Amino acid sequence: MNNFNSILEFINKTPKTELHLHIEGSLEPELMFKLSKRNKVEIPFKSIDEIKSAYNFTDLDSFLKIYYEGSNVLINEEDFFDLTWEYILRCKKDNIVHTEIFFDPQSHIPRGISFDTVINGIHKALTRAHTEFGITSKIIMCFLRHLDEEQCFEVLNHAVRHKDKIIGVGLDSSEKGNPPQKFKSLFEEAIKEGFLTVAHAGEEGPPEYIWDSLNLLKVKRIDHGVQCLQDDKLVEKLRDSNIPLTVCPLSNIKLCVFDKLENHNLKKMLDKGLRVMVNSDDPAYFGGYLNTNLIETAKALQLSLEDIKILIQNSFKSSFLDEKTKNNWLSKI
Ligand code: HPA
Ligand code: ZN
């Protein structure tokens, strides 16, 4: 068997976890079309092909505009269930045994969709994933950072009512110009309520946003974090504190963070001893789920089997699973 075939086989057969996945970003054009008809919600596309050809982004903001528009077709609990269940079927196919998913309640509440509709639909699908396939999961609620802190406090109150289903809070949406310090009090309150914290930082924004996420928001993981290599002191801090960086290679190419996958800095981060792993972010928009991300990245960066193994191990180590479960999965890789 040649070298790449053995890498492919390893990726396909190894149990994996995913830590950076926006459930609204797993809305495939086919389901978007189906839900637009089912709910009689107009979308600015006439066909599935037209939706797909609109997915040419120049940066994060150009993507977010389409992503929030796509979310408009999600109305009823059943829609959030179907969305999540379709993602779970992809997990099964990719041999993902544990997933930690983000959701964005603030892109639904202003459209008149209740918080409970959203969380209950997602949670019911994840419960079925466990009973039917043994796939485990955690839910992380993201705040939209382009909104003000006051609006985010309102949504935090909803999350408190659903503490049994939500393990943590995160920060997503438009990064540049919306620094972590804008949400310092919000995250302090979330931590007081018992939520773990994570934040998107250093996707397009500067290394200072990573520093501030660590120091002000007390995050357990940095989502993306690829801009950290600009700052040697930060690299040292991330390495010495084993801070996970949930890197999303295909996302970074689609949003023009790097011009091509061959120029992605994942291998450099790995070689510096950073706790990086691969994730799919918004797979319906960025061209692939977890295994496709791993395979394409392995090809472009000529990763070794050992590199892939470390990426998958890092992902389990960085998950919010309990230590015993983590170690059990780690023993199988
Ligand atoms: N970055 C910021 N916000 C997001 C993303 C992302 O990659 N995906 C969905 N919301
Ligand atoms: Zn993301």
Short mmCIF file of N, CA, C and O in Angstrom, two decimals, residues 85 125-136:
data_model
loop_
_atom_site.label_atom_id
_atom_site.label_comp_id
_atom_site.label_asym_id
_atom_site.label_seq_id
_atom_site.Cartn_x
_atom_site.Cartn_y
_atom_site.Cartn_z
N TRP A 85 -29.58 16.50 12.67
CA TRP A 85 -29.55 15.07 12.34
C TRP A 85 -28.74 14.83 11.07
O TRP A 85 -27.96 13.87 11.00
N ALA A 125 -32.00 15.94 18.50
CA ALA A 125 -31.21 15.20 17.49
C ALA A 125 -29.94 14.62 18.11
O ALA A 125 -29.54 13.49 17.80
N LEU A 126 -29.33 15.37 19.02
CA LEU A 126 -28.09 14.88 19.65
C LEU A 126 -28.39 13.72 20.61
O LEU A 126 -27.58 12.79 20.74
N THR A 127 -29.54 13.77 21.25
CA THR A 127 -29.93 12.66 22.13
C THR A 127 -30.14 11.39 21.29
O THR A 127 -29.68 10.31 21.66
N ARG A 128 -30.82 11.57 20.14
CA ARG A 128 -31.02 10.41 19.26
C ARG A 128 -29.68 9.88 18.72
O ARG A 128 -29.50 8.66 18.57
N ALA A 129 -28.74 10.79 18.45
CA ALA A 129 -27.41 10.38 17.97
C ALA A 129 -26.74 9.46 18.98
O ALA A 129 -26.06 8.50 18.62
N HIS A 130 -26.97 9.77 20.26
CA HIS A 130 -26.36 8.95 21.30
C HIS A 130 -27.02 7.58 21.39
O HIS A 130 -26.35 6.56 21.40
N THR A 131 -28.37 7.58 21.40
CA THR A 131 -29.05 6.28 21.54
C THR A 131 -28.87 5.42 20.29
O THR A 131 -28.66 4.22 20.39
N GLU A 132 -28.93 6.04 19.12
CA GLU A 132 -28.88 5.25 17.89
C GLU A 132 -27.46 4.85 17.48
O GLU A 132 -27.23 3.74 17.03
N PHE A 133 -26.50 5.78 17.63
CA PHE A 133 -25.14 5.53 17.11
C PHE A 133 -24.06 5.56 18.19
O PHE A 133 -22.89 5.34 17.88
N GLY A 134 -24.42 5.91 19.43
CA GLY A 134 -23.41 6.02 20.49
C GLY A 134 -22.54 7.26 20.34
O GLY A 134 -21.52 7.40 21.01
N ILE A 135 -22.93 8.18 19.45
CA ILE A 135 -22.16 9.42 19.26
C ILE A 135 -22.48 10.38 20.42
O ILE A 135 -23.64 10.64 20.71
N THR A 136 -21.42 10.85 21.10
CA THR A 136 -21.63 11.79 22.20
C THR A 136 -21.40 13.22 21.72
O THR A 136 -20.79 13.44 20.67
#
